[in-house]
PDB file of C-alpha atoms in Angstrom:
ATOM      1  CA  MET A   1      -5.428  11.216  10.257  1.00  0.00           C
ATOM      2  CA  SER A   2      -1.817  10.330  10.822  1.00  0.00           C
ATOM      3  CA  VAL A   3       1.420   9.707   9.000  1.00  0.00           C
ATOM      4  CA  LEU A   4       2.294   6.046   8.447  1.00  0.00           C
ATOM      5  CA  ARG A   5       5.507   5.115  10.258  1.00  0.00           C
ATOM      6  CA  PRO A   6       7.213   1.728   9.911  1.00  0.00           C
ATOM      7  CA  LEU A   7       7.957   1.257  13.612  1.00  0.00           C
ATOM      8  CA  ASP A   8       4.630   2.330  15.134  1.00  0.00           C
ATOM      9  CA  GLN A   9       3.915  -1.262  16.180  1.00  0.00           C
ATOM     10  CA  LEU A  10       6.015  -4.321  16.888  1.00  0.00           C
ATOM     11  CA  PRO A  11       6.093  -6.957  14.141  1.00  0.00           C
ATOM     12  CA  SER A  12       4.112 -10.188  14.506  1.00  0.00           C
ATOM     13  CA  LEU A  13       5.856 -13.513  14.126  1.00  0.00           C
ATOM     14  CA  ASN A  14       5.392 -15.086  10.660  1.00  0.00           C
ATOM     15  CA  THR A  15       2.960 -12.365   9.583  1.00  0.00           C
ATOM     16  CA  ALA A  16       3.314  -9.615   6.988  1.00  0.00           C
ATOM     17  CA  ALA A  17       0.824  -6.864   6.191  1.00  0.00           C
ATOM     18  CA  VAL A  18       0.817  -5.169   2.785  1.00  0.00           C
ATOM     19  CA  LEU A  19      -1.093  -1.970   2.034  1.00  0.00           C
ATOM     20  CA  LEU A  20      -2.146  -1.468  -1.595  1.00  0.00           C
ATOM     21  CA  VAL A  21      -2.879   2.188  -2.401  1.00  0.00           C
ATOM     22  CA  GLY A  22      -4.473   3.222  -5.676  1.00  0.00           C
ATOM     23  CA  ALA A  23      -7.465   4.851  -7.289  1.00  0.00           C
ATOM     24  CA  GLU A  24      -8.729   1.780  -9.166  1.00  0.00           C
ATOM     25  CA  ASP A  25     -10.635  -0.519  -6.827  1.00  0.00           C
ATOM     26  CA  ALA A  26     -11.020  -3.428  -9.256  1.00  0.00           C
ATOM     27  CA  LEU A  27      -7.287  -3.562  -9.994  1.00  0.00           C
ATOM     28  CA  LEU A  28      -6.373  -3.402  -6.290  1.00  0.00           C
ATOM     29  CA  GLN A  29      -8.861  -6.151  -5.466  1.00  0.00           C
ATOM     30  CA  GLN A  30      -7.518  -8.388  -8.240  1.00  0.00           C
ATOM     31  CA  LEU A  31      -3.916  -7.833  -7.099  1.00  0.00           C
ATOM     32  CA  ALA A  32      -4.832  -8.530  -3.462  1.00  0.00           C
ATOM     33  CA  GLU A  33      -6.627 -11.770  -4.363  1.00  0.00           C
ATOM     34  CA  SER A  34      -3.677 -13.007  -6.432  1.00  0.00           C
ATOM     35  CA  MET A  35      -1.245 -12.221  -3.592  1.00  0.00           C
ATOM     36  CA  ILE A  36      -3.351 -14.098  -1.042  1.00  0.00           C
ATOM     37  CA  LYS A  37      -3.661 -17.162  -3.303  1.00  0.00           C
ATOM     38  CA  GLU A  38       0.116 -17.648  -3.378  1.00  0.00           C
ATOM     39  CA  ASP A  39       1.355 -20.485  -1.183  1.00  0.00           C
ATOM     40  CA  CYS A  40       3.477 -18.982   1.576  1.00  0.00           C
ATOM     41  CA  PRO A  41       4.702 -20.406   4.901  1.00  0.00           C
ATOM     42  CA  SER A  42       3.862 -17.104   6.617  1.00  0.00           C
ATOM     43  CA  GLU A  43       0.524 -15.346   6.957  1.00  0.00           C
ATOM     44  CA  LEU A  44      -0.007 -12.496   4.489  1.00  0.00           C
ATOM     45  CA  LYS A  45      -2.563  -9.803   5.198  1.00  0.00           C
ATOM     46  CA  VAL A  46      -3.463  -7.412   2.388  1.00  0.00           C
ATOM     47  CA  HIS A  47      -5.230  -4.109   3.040  1.00  0.00           C
ATOM     48  CA  LEU A  48      -6.621  -1.751   0.385  1.00  0.00           C
ATOM     49  CA  ALA A  49      -6.871   2.036   0.403  1.00  0.00           C
ATOM     50  CA  ASN A  50      -7.907   4.469  -2.317  1.00  0.00           C
ATOM     51  CA  SER A  51      -5.587   7.115  -0.888  1.00  0.00           C
ATOM     52  CA  LEU A  52      -3.749   8.201   2.240  1.00  0.00           C
ATOM     53  CA  PRO A  53      -4.007   9.256   5.010  1.00  0.00           C
ATOM     54  CA  LEU A  54      -5.713   6.338   6.679  1.00  0.00           C
ATOM     55  CA  PRO A  55      -8.206   7.138   9.411  1.00  0.00           C
ATOM     56  CA  SER A  56      -6.636   7.284  12.867  1.00  0.00           C
ATOM     57  CA  SER A  57      -7.623   4.192  14.757  1.00  0.00           C
ATOM     58  CA  GLY A  58      -6.293   2.349  17.754  1.00  0.00           C
ATOM     59  CA  ASN A  59      -6.759  -1.007  16.029  1.00  0.00           C
ATOM     60  CA  ARG A  60      -5.035  -0.128  12.740  1.00  0.00           C
ATOM     61  CA  PRO A  61      -2.712  -3.018  11.781  1.00  0.00           C
ATOM     62  CA  ARG A  62       1.026  -2.702  11.392  1.00  0.00           C
ATOM     63  CA  ILE A  63       1.967  -2.090   7.754  1.00  0.00           C
ATOM     64  CA  ASP A  64       5.149  -3.835   6.564  1.00  0.00           C
ATOM     65  CA  LEU A  65       5.047  -2.777   2.902  1.00  0.00           C
ATOM     66  CA  ILE A  66       3.172  -0.089   0.983  1.00  0.00           C
ATOM     67  CA  VAL A  67       2.509  -0.651  -2.717  1.00  0.00           C
ATOM     68  CA  PHE A  68       1.402   2.417  -4.672  1.00  0.00           C
ATOM     69  CA  VAL A  69      -0.412   1.348  -7.848  1.00  0.00           C
ATOM     70  CA  ILE A  70      -0.327   3.902 -10.666  1.00  0.00           C
ATOM     71  CA  ASN A  71      -2.295   3.586 -13.909  1.00  0.00           C
ATOM     72  CA  LEU A  72      -0.224   5.232 -16.659  1.00  0.00           C
ATOM     73  CA  HIS A  73      -3.416   6.057 -18.593  1.00  0.00           C
ATOM     74  CA  SER A  74      -4.904   8.087 -15.738  1.00  0.00           C
ATOM     75  CA  LYS A  75      -3.632  11.496 -14.662  1.00  0.00           C
ATOM     76  CA  TYR A  76      -5.837  11.226 -11.573  1.00  0.00           C
ATOM     77  CA  SER A  77      -4.096   7.984 -10.576  1.00  0.00           C
ATOM     78  CA  LEU A  78      -0.681   9.676 -10.511  1.00  0.00           C
ATOM     79  CA  GLN A  79      -2.021  12.744  -8.688  1.00  0.00           C
ATOM     80  CA  ASN A  80      -3.650  10.495  -6.099  1.00  0.00           C
ATOM     81  CA  VAL A  81      -0.339   8.766  -5.360  1.00  0.00           C
ATOM     82  CA  GLU A  82       1.543  12.087  -5.250  1.00  0.00           C
ATOM     83  CA  LYS A  83      -0.887  13.432  -2.624  1.00  0.00           C
ATOM     84  CA  SER A  84      -0.731  10.196  -0.635  1.00  0.00           C
ATOM     85  CA  LEU A  85       3.067  10.291  -0.424  1.00  0.00           C
ATOM     86  CA  HIS A  86       2.841  13.267   1.935  1.00  0.00           C
ATOM     87  CA  HIS A  87       1.270  10.958   4.523  1.00  0.00           C
ATOM     88  CA  VAL A  88       4.113   8.432   4.597  1.00  0.00           C
ATOM     89  CA  ASP A  89       7.069   8.872   6.935  1.00  0.00           C
ATOM     90  CA  ALA A  90      10.402   9.163   5.098  1.00  0.00           C
ATOM     91  CA  THR A  91      11.800   6.073   6.848  1.00  0.00           C
ATOM     92  CA  PHE A  92       9.223   3.934   5.025  1.00  0.00           C
ATOM     93  CA  PHE A  93      11.128   4.568   1.802  1.00  0.00           C
ATOM     94  CA  LEU A  94      14.048   2.454   3.018  1.00  0.00           C
ATOM     95  CA  GLY A  95      12.919  -0.831   1.485  1.00  0.00           C
ATOM     96  CA  LYS A  96       9.262  -0.656   2.517  1.00  0.00           C
ATOM     97  CA  VAL A  97       7.628   1.136  -0.446  1.00  0.00           C
ATOM     98  CA  VAL A  98       7.047  -0.165  -3.965  1.00  0.00           C
ATOM     99  CA  PHE A  99       5.618   1.673  -6.982  1.00  0.00           C
ATOM    100  CA  LEU A 100       3.693  -0.538  -9.409  1.00  0.00           C
ATOM    101  CA  THR A 101       2.635   0.932 -12.746  1.00  0.00           C
ATOM    102  CA  THR A 102      -0.094  -0.506 -14.933  1.00  0.00           C
ATOM    103  CA  GLY A 103      -1.437   0.323 -18.356  1.00  0.00           C
ATOM    104  CA  GLY A 104       1.914   0.608 -20.100  1.00  0.00           C
ATOM    105  CA  LEU A 105       2.395  -0.561 -23.670  1.00  0.00           C
ATOM    106  CA  ALA A 106       4.144  -3.881 -24.262  1.00  0.00           C
ATOM    107  CA  GLY A 107       7.184  -3.338 -26.408  1.00  0.00           C
TER     108      GLY A 107
END
C-alpha cells in the first residue's frame, strides 16, 4: 500500500485519469458512466475505489484528479473519506483533489 503522489508517473498525451473514492458503489458507478458519456476531445479514464490506500502495483495508472464522494446522510461515508485522506500526498491538494457531497437538501 502506498501514498498517492501526483508526479509518480509522466502524463500521457490527451489522456486524463480520474479516481472516484467513496463508500457507495452505485453512486460512484453512475457518476463514472455519466463522465465517460460526455463528448471530449481527450481520452478520459475513470477508476473507482471504495477507500484508500490502493494496492501497490507496478501497472497502477497515473491519477490526474481524485474526487472524494461524501454522502451527507452517512457518517460512515465521511469517516471513510477522512481515513483515505491519510494516503494522499499533500501536493495532490494543489488543484488535484475535489470533494463532492451528495444527499443534501435542496433549498
